[in-house]
Coordinates of C-alpha atoms in Angstrom, one line a residue:
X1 CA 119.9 136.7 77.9
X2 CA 123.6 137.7 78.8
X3 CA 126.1 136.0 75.9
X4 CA 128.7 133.5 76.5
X5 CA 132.2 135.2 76.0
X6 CA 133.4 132.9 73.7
X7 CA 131.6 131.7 70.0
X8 CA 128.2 129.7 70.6
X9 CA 128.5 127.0 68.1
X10 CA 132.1 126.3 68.8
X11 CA 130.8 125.8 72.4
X12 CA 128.0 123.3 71.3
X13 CA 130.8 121.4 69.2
X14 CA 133.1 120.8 72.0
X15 CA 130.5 119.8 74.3
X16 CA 129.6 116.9 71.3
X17 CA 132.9 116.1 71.6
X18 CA 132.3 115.8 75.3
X19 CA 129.7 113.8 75.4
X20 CA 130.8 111.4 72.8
X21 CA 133.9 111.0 75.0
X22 CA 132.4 110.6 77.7
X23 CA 130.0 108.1 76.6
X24 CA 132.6 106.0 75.3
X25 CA 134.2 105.9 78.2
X26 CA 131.5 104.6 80.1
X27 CA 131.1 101.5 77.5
X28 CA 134.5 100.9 77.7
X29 CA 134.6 100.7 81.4
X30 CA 132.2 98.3 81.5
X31 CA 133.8 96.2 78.7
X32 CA 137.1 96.9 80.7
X33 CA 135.4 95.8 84.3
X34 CA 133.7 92.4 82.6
X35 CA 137.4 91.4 80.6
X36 CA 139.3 91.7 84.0
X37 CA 136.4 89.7 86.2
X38 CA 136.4 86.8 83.8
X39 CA 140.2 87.0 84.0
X40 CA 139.9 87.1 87.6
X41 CA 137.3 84.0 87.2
X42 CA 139.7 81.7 85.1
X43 CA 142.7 82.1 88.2
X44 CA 140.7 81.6 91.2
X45 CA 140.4 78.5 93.5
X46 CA 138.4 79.2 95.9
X47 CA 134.8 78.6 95.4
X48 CA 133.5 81.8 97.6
X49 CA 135.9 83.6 95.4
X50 CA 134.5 82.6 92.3
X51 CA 130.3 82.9 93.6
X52 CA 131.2 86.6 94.2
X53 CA 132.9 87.4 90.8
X54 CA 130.3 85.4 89.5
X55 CA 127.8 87.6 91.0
X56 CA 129.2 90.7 90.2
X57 CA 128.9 89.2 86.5
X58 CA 125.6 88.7 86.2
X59 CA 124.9 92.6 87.9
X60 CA 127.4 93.6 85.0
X61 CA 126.0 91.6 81.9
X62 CA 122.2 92.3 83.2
X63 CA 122.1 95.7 81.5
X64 CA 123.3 94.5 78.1
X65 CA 124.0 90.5 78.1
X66 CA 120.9 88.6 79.6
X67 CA 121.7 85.3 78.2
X68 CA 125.1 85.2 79.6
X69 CA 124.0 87.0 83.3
X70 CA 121.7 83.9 83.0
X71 CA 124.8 81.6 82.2
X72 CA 126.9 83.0 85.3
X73 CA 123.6 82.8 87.3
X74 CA 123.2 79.6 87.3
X75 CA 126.7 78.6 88.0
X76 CA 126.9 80.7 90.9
X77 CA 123.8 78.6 91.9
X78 CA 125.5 75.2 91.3
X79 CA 128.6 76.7 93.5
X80 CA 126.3 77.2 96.4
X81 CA 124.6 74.6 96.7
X82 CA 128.0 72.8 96.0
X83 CA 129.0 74.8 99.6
X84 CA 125.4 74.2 101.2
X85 CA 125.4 77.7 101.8
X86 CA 121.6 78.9 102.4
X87 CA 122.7 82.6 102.0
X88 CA 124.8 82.6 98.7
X89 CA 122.2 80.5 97.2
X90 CA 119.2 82.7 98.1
X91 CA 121.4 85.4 96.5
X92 CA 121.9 83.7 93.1
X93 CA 117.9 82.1 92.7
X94 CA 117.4 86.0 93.3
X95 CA 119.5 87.0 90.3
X96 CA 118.1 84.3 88.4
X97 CA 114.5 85.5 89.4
X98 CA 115.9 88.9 87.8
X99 CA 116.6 87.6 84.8
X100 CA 114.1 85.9 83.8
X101 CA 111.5 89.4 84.8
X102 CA 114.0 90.9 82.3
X103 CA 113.1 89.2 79.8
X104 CA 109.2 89.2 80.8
X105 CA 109.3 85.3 81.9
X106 CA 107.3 85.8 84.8
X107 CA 106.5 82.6 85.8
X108 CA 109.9 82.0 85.8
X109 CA 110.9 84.5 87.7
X110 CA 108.3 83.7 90.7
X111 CA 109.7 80.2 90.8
X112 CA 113.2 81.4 91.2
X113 CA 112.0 84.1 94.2
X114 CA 109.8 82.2 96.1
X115 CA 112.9 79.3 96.2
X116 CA 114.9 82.5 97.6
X117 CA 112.5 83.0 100.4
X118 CA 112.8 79.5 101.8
X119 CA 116.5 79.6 102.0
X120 CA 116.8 83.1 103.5
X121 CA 114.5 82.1 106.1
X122 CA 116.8 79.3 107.0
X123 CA 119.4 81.6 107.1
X124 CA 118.2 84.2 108.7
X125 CA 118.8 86.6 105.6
X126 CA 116.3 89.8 106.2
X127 CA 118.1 91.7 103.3
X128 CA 117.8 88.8 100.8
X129 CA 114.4 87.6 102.0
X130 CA 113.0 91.5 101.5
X131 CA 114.5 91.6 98.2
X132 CA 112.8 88.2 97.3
X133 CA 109.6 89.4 98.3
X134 CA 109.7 93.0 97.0
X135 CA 110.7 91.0 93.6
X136 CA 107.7 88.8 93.5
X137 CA 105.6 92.0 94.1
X138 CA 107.2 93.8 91.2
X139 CA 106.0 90.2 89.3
X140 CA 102.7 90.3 90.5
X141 CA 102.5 94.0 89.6
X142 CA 103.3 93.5 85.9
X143 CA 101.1 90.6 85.8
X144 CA 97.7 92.5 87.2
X145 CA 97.7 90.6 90.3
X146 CA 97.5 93.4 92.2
X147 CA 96.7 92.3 96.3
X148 CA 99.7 89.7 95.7
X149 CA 101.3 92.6 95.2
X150 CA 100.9 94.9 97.7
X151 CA 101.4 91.9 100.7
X152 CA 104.6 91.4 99.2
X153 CA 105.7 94.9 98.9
X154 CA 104.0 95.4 102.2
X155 CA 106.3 92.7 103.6
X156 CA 109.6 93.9 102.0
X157 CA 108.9 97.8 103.0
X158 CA 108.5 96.9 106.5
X159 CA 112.2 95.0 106.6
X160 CA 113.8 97.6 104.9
X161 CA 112.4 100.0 107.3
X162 CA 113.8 98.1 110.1
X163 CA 117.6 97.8 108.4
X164 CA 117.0 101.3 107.0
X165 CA 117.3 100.3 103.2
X166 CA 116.8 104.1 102.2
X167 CA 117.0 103.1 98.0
X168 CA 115.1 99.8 98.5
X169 CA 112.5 101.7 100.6
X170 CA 112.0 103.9 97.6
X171 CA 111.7 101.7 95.3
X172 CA 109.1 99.8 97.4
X173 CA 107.1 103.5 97.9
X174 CA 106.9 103.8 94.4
X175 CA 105.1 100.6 93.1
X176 CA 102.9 100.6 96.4
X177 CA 101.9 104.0 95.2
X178 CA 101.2 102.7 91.9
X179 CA 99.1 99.6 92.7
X180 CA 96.9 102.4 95.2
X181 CA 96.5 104.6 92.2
X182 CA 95.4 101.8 89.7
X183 CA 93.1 100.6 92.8
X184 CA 91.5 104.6 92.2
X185 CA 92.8 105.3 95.8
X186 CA 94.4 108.1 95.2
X187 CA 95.1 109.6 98.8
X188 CA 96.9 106.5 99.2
X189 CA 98.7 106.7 95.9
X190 CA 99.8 110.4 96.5
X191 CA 100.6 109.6 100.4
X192 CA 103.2 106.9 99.0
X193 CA 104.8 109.1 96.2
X194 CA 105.0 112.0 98.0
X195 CA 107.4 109.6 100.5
X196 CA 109.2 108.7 97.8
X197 CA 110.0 112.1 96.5
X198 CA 111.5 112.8 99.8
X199 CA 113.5 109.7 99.8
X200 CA 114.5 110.4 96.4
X201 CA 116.0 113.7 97.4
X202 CA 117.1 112.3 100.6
X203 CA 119.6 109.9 98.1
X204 CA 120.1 112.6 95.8
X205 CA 119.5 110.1 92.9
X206 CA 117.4 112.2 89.9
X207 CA 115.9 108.9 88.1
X208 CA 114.0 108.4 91.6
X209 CA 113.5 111.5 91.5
X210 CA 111.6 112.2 88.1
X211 CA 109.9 108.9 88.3
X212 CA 108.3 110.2 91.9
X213 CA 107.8 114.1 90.4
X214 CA 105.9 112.2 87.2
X215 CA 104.0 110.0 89.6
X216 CA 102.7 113.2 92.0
X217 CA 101.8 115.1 88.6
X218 CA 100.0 111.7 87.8
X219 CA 97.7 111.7 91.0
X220 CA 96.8 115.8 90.8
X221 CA 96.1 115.5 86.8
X222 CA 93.5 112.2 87.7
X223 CA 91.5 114.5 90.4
X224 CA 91.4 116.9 87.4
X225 CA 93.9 119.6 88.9
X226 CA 95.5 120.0 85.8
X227 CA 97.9 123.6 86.8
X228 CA 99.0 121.5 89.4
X229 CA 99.9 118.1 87.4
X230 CA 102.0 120.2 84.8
X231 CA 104.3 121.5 87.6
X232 CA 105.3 118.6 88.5
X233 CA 105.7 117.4 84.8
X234 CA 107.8 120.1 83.6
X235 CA 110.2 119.3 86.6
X236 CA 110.3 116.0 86.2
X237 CA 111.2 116.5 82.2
X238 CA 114.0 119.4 83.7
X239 CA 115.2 117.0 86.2
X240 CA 115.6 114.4 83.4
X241 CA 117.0 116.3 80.8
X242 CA 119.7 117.4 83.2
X243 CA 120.7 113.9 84.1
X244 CA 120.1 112.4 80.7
X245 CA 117.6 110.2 81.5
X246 CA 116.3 109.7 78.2
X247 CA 113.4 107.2 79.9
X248 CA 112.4 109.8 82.1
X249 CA 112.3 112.6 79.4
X250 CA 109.8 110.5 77.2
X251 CA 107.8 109.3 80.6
X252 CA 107.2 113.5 81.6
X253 CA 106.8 114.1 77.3
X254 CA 104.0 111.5 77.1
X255 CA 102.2 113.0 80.9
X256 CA 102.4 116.2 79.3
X257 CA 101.0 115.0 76.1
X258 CA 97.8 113.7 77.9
X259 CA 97.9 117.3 79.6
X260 CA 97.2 119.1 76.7
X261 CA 95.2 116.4 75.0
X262 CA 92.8 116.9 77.9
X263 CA 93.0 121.0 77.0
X264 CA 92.0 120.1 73.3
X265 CA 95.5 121.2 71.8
X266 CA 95.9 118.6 70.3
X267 CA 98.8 119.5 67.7
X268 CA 101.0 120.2 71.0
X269 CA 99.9 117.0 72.1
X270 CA 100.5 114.9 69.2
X271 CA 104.0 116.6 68.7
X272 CA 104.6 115.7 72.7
X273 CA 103.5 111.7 72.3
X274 CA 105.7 111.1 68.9
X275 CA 108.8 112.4 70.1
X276 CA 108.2 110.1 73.4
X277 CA 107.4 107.5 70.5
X278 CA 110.6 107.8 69.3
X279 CA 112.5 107.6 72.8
X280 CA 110.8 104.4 73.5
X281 CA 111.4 102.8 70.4
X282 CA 115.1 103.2 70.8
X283 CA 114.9 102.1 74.2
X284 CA 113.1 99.0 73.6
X285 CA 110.4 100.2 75.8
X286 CA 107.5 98.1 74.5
X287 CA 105.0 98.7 77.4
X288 CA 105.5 102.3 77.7
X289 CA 106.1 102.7 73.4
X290 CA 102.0 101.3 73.7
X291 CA 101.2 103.6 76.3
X292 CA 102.2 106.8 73.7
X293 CA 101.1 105.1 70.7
X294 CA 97.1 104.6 72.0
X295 CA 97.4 108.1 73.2
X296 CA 98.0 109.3 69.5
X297 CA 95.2 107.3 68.5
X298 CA 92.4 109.0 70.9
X299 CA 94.4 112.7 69.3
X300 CA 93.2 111.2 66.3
X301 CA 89.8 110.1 67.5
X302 CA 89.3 113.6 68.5
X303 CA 90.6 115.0 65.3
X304 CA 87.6 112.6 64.0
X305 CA 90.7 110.8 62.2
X306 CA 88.5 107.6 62.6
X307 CA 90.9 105.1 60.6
X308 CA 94.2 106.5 61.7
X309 CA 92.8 105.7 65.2
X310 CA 92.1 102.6 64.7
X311 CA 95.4 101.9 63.0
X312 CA 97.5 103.4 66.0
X313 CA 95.2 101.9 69.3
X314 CA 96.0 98.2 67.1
X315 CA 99.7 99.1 67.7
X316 CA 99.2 99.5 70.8
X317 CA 96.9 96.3 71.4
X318 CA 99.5 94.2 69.6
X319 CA 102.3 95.2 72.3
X320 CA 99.9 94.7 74.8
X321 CA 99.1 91.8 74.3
X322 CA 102.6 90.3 73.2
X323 CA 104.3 91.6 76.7
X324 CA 101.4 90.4 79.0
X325 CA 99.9 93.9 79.9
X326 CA 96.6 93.1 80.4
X327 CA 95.9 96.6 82.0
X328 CA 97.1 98.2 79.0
X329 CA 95.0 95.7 77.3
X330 CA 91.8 97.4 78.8
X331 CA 92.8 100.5 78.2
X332 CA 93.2 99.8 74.1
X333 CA 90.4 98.0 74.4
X334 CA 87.9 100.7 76.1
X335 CA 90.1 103.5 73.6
X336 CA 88.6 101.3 70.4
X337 CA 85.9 100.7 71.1
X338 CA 85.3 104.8 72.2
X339 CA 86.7 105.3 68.3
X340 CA 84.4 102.9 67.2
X341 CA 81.0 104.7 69.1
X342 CA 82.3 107.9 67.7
X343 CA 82.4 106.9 64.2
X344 CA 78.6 105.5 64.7
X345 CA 79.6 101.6 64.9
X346 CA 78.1 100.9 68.0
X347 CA 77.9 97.3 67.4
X348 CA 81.5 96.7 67.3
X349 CA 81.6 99.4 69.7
X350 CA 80.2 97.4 72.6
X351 CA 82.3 94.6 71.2
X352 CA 85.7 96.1 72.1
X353 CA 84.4 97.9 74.9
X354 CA 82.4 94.8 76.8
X355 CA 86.3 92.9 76.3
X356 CA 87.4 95.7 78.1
X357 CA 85.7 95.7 80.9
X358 CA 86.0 91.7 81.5
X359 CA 89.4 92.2 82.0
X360 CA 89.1 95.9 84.1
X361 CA 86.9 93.5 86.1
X362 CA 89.3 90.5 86.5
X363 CA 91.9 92.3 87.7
X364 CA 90.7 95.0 89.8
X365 CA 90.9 98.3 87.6
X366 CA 87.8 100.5 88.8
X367 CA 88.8 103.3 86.7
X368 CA 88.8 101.6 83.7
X369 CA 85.2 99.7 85.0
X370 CA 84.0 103.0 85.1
X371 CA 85.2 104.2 81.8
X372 CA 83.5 101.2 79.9
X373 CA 80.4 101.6 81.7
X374 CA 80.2 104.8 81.0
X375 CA 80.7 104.6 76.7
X376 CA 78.6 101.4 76.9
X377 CA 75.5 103.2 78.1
X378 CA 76.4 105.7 75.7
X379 CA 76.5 103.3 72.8
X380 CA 73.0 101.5 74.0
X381 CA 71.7 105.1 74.1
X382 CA 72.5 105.5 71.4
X383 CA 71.4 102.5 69.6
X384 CA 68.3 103.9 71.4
X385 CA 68.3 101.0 73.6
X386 CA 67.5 103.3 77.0
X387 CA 66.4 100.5 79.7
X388 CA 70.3 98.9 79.3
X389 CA 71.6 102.8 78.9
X390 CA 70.0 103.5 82.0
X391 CA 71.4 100.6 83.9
X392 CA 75.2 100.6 83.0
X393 CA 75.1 104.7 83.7
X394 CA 73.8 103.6 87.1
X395 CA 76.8 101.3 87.4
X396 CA 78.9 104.1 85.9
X397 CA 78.0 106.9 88.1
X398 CA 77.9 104.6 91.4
X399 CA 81.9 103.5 90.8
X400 CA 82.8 107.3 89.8
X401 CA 80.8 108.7 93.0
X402 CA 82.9 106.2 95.1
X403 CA 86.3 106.9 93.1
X404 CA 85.4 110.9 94.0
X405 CA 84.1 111.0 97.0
X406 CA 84.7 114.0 98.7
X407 CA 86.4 112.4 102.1
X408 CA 88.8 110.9 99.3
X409 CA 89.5 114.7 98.3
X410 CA 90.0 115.8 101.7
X411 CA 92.8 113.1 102.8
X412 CA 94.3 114.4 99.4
X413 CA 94.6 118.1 100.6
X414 CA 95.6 116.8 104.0
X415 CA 98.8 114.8 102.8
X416 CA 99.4 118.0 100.8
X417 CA 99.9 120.5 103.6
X418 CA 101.7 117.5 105.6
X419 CA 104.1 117.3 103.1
X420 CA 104.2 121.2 102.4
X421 CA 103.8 121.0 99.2
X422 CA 102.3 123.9 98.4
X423 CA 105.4 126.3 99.3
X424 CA 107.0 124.2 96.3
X425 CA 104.8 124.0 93.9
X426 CA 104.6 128.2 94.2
X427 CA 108.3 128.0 93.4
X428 CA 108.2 125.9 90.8
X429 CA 105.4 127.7 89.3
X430 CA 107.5 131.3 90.0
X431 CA 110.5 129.2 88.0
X432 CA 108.6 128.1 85.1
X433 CA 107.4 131.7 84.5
X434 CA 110.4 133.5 84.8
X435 CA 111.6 130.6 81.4
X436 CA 108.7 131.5 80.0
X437 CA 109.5 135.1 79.5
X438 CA 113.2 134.6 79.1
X439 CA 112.2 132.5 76.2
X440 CA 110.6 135.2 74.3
X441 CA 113.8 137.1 73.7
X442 CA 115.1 137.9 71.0
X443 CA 118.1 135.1 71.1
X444 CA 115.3 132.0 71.0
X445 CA 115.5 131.7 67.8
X446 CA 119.4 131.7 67.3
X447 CA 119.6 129.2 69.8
X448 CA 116.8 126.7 68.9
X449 CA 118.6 127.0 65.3
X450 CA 122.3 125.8 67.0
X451 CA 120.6 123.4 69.0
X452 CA 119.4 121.8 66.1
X453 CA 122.9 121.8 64.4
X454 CA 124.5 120.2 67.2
X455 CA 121.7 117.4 67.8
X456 CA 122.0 116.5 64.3
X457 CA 126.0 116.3 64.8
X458 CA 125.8 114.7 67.8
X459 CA 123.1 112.1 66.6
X460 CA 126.1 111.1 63.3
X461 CA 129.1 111.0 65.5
X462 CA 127.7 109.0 68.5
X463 CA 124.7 106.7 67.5
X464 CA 126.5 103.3 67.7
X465 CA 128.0 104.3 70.8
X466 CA 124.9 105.3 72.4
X467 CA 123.0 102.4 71.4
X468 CA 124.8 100.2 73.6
X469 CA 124.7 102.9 76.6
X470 CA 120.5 102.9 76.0
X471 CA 120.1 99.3 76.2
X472 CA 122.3 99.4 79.2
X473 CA 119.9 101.6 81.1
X474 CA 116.8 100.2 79.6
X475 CA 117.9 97.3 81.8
X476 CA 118.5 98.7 84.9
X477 CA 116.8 101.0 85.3
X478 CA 113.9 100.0 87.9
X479 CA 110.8 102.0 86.9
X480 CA 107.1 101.3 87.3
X481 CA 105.2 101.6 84.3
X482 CA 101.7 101.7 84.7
X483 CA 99.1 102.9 82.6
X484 CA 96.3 105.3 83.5
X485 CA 93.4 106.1 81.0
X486 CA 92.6 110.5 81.6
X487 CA 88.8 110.8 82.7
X488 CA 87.6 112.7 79.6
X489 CA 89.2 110.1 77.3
X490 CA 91.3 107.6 77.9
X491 CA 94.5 109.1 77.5
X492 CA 96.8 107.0 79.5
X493 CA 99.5 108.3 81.7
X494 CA 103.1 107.2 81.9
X495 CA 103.9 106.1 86.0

C-alpha cells in the first residue's frame, strides 16, 4: 500500500474535524431554512402563499418534528379547502397520510390517502393521485395486506411511467419487488430489482442504490446462490459506507450476517448482526433492530445456547408485535418454536410454531408456510407421532416443490443475461479480491489501530450533533423493510 505524504493520524484528525463541520452545518441549515419559512409564514397574506410555505414545512419538520409537520398539515388543509382548491388539498390529506405512516398510524394514514384520491380525480391531478395510491400500497405493505398492495403500486407505477417519474418509478420497483419476493416469486422479485438498480444508477442516488444491490443479493442468497448474494452485499455495504448511509451499512451488515450464519461461522456472524444491532438502535429502527436481534437468537440456537435464544427471538417478538409486523411475527414465531424442538420441548414447540403458521397463512407468506410445516412434522416425528409427521412433510415438500420449481429457476437465469449481469458480478468479484489481498499487507494493522483512534474521537466530539442528523434520515429515508427467514434456518434478511 503506497503511503500518504503527509502524517496518517494527523490526516484522520482533520478529516473529524471535517465531518463534525460538516455535519453541523447540515443541522444548522435546516434550523436556518425552518426559522426564515415561519418568518416568511407570519408576513404573508395571501393564502396560496402561505399553503406552499406551509407545505414546505411539513417536508422540513417530517425528518425530525412529526407533531408539528402534523400541526402545519392540517392547516394547510383548512387553507384549501378555505380556497376550494381540489389540487392543494389532495396535496396536504397526502402529507397528512405521511405523517401519520410515520408514526406507524396506519389506519390513519389510509383515511387521509384514499380522501386524496377523490380530490385528485376531480382535478385531474395524475402526479398527486399516483402518489396517493403508491402511499396506500406502501400502507398495505407494512400491514401484510399484500394484493392491496401490489394493485395500488401497480396503479401508481403505471402513471409514473406515463409522466416519467424516474425516482417515484424506483421507489415503486422496489416494494413491488418486495411483495413478489415475500409472495416466493422470485423471478418476479429479481425482475423488479434488477429495474430498480438501473434506475437507481440512472439517478445516480446511492441509498436507491444499496437498497436495490441488498435486495438482488436477497433473491440469489434465497435460491441458495450464496457466492453470488455476497457480491452484491459487500457492494451494497461499499456503496453505503461511501455515502454514509448508516441505514444501509446495518441493512448489507445484517444480509451478510445471515450469509455466514448459513456457512456455520457463526462468530463472524454474530459479530456482523450486533454491530447492525447497534446501528438500528440509534436509528430508532424498531422493525429492522427485530430483524438482527431474532437472527442472533437462531446463532445461539445453533451454538445450542438454548436460553439465550429464547431471551433474544422474545426481543424480537416484543417489537414485532408493538409496531404491527405481523410477518416478522411469523418469523419469531416459527424461530421459537425451532429453539424450542431443538432443545427437546416439542410441546411448546408446536405451540409457537402452529401460531406461526396461522398468521404465514392469513397473510399470504408461503415461505414461512413452508418453514413451519416443515419443523412441525419434525416435532410430531419426533414425538414419534408419524401418521401427522407424514402429513405436514407432504404439505411441506408440496409448497417447497412449487416455491423451486425449475421453470421458476429458469426465468431467473433469463432476467440475468437480459440484464447482463453476469459481466458485473465478474468485476465485482475481480474488485473484492484484489481488497482482499491488499489487506493482507503489512500496513493492516497500523491502520485498523488509527481507525480505531479516530472513531473513538469522532464518536466524543460529534454524538449530540449526529443524533439529530440520524433521526433526520431515519425519517426520510423511504426504504422497504421486509423480512425474509434463510431456508436452512430462519435467518431473516434485511430488504
Amino acid at each position: 500500500m503506497r503511503r500518504l505524504p503527509f502524517n496518517a493520524l494527523k490526516g484522520v484528525w482533520l478529516l473529524a474535524f471535517w465531518v463534525l463541520w460538516s455535519t453541523s452545518a447540515v443541522v444548522l441549515a435546516q434550523q436556518d431554512s425552518i426559522t426564515v419559512w415561519k418568518a416568511k409564514l407570519t408576513k404573508t397574506t395571501s393564502d396560496e402563499k402561505k399553503i406552499a410555505i406551509l407545505q414546505d414545512l411539513v417536508s422540513e419538520l417530517s425528518v425530525d418534528n412529526l407533531e408539528q409537520a402534523q400541526k402545519y398539515a392540517q392547516q394547510a388543509l383548512d387553507l384549501a379547502q378555505k380556497l376550494k382548491d381540489d389540487e392543494i388539498i389532495a396535496r396536504s390529506l397526502n402529507d397528512l397520510g405521511d405523517v401519520q405512516q410515520y408514526q406507524n398510524n396506519y389506519q390513519k394514514a389510509l383515511e387521509y390517502h384514499k380522501r386524496a384520491i377523490q380530490y385528485s380525480q376531480r382535478a385531474k391531478s395524475s402526479d398527486d393521485l399516483a402518489y396517493a395510491q403508491s402511499s396506500i400500497g406502501v400502507v398495505y405493505y407494512y400491514l401484510g395486506e399484500y394484493d392491496k398492495a401490489l394493485e395500488q403500486l401497480q396503479q401508481a407505477y403505471k402513471i409514473y411511467q406515463e409522466t416519467n417519474n424516474a425516482s417515484r418509478i424506483d421507489e415503486c420497483l422496489r416494494y413491488l419487488g418486495s411483495i413478489y419476493f415475500i409472495q416466493a416469486d422470485y423471478d418476479q422479485a429479481l425482475g423488479y430489482y434488477l429495474e430498480s438498480l438501473k434506475y437507481s444508477e440512472r439517478l445516480n442516488d446511492e441509498n436507491s442504490r444499496q437498497l436495490a444491490l441488498n435486495n438482488v443479493g436477497i433473491v440469489y442468497k434465497k435460491i441458495k446462490k450464496n457466492d453470488k448474494a455476497v457480491i452484491y452485499f459487500k457492494q451494497a455495504l461499499e456503496v453505503s459506507q461511501k455515502a454514509q448511509l448508516d441505514d444501509g451499512i446495518a441493512g448489507a451488515l445484517t444480509n451478510l450476517g445471515a450469509v455466514y450464519d448459513d456457512a456455520k461461522e457463526y462468530n463472524k456472524a454474530l459479530d456482523y448482526y450486533k454491530q447492525a444491532v447497534e446501528i438500528f438502535q440509534r436509528l430508532e429502527e424498531k422493525n429492522s433492530e427485530a430483524i438482527a436481534l431474532n437472527n442472533i437468537g437462531i446463532v445461539h440456537k445453533n451454538l445450542k445456547n438454548y436460553e439465550k435464544s429464547l431471551e433474544y427471538h422474545a426481543q424480537s417478538l416484543k417489537i414485532k408485535a408493538e409496531i404491527g409486523d405481523r410477518k416478522g411475527e411469523a418469523a419469531s414465531l416459527n424461530s421459537i418454536g425451532q429453539t424450542y424442538l431443538s432443545r427437546g420441548d416439542v410441546k411448546q414447540a408446536l405451540v409457537y410454531l402452529r401460531r406461526g403458521l396461522r398468521i404465514a397463512d392469513e397473510i399470504g407468506v408461503k415461505e414461512y408456510e413452508k418453514e413451519a410445516y416443515e419443523y412441525i412434522a419434525k416435532a410430531y416425528a419426533q414425538n414419534e407421532n408419524y401418521q401427522r409427521a407424514y402429513e405436514y412433510h407432504q404439505r411441506y415438500t408440496t409448497l417447497r416443490d412449487s416455491l423451486f420449481s425449475s421453470e421458476s429457476l429458469a426465468k431467473i437465469t433469463s432476467l440475468q443475461s437480459k440484464f447482463k449481469t453476469e459481466k458485473k458480478e465478474k468485476g465485482l468479484l475481480l474488485a473484492d479480491k484484489g481488497k482482499a489481498i491488499e489487506a493482507l499487507t503489512n500496513e493492516r494493522n497500523q491502520w485498523r489501530r488509527i481507525a480505531i483512534g479516530a472513531s473513538a474521537l469522532f464518536l466524543v466530539l460529534s454524538v449530540i450533533v449526529l443524533v439529530r442528523l440520524l433521526r433526520m434520515r431515519q425519517r426520510a429515508k423511504n426504504t422497504n423493510k421486509a423480512d425474509v427467514p434463510a431456508s436452512r434456518s430462519t435467518s431473516e434478511n434485511h430488504v
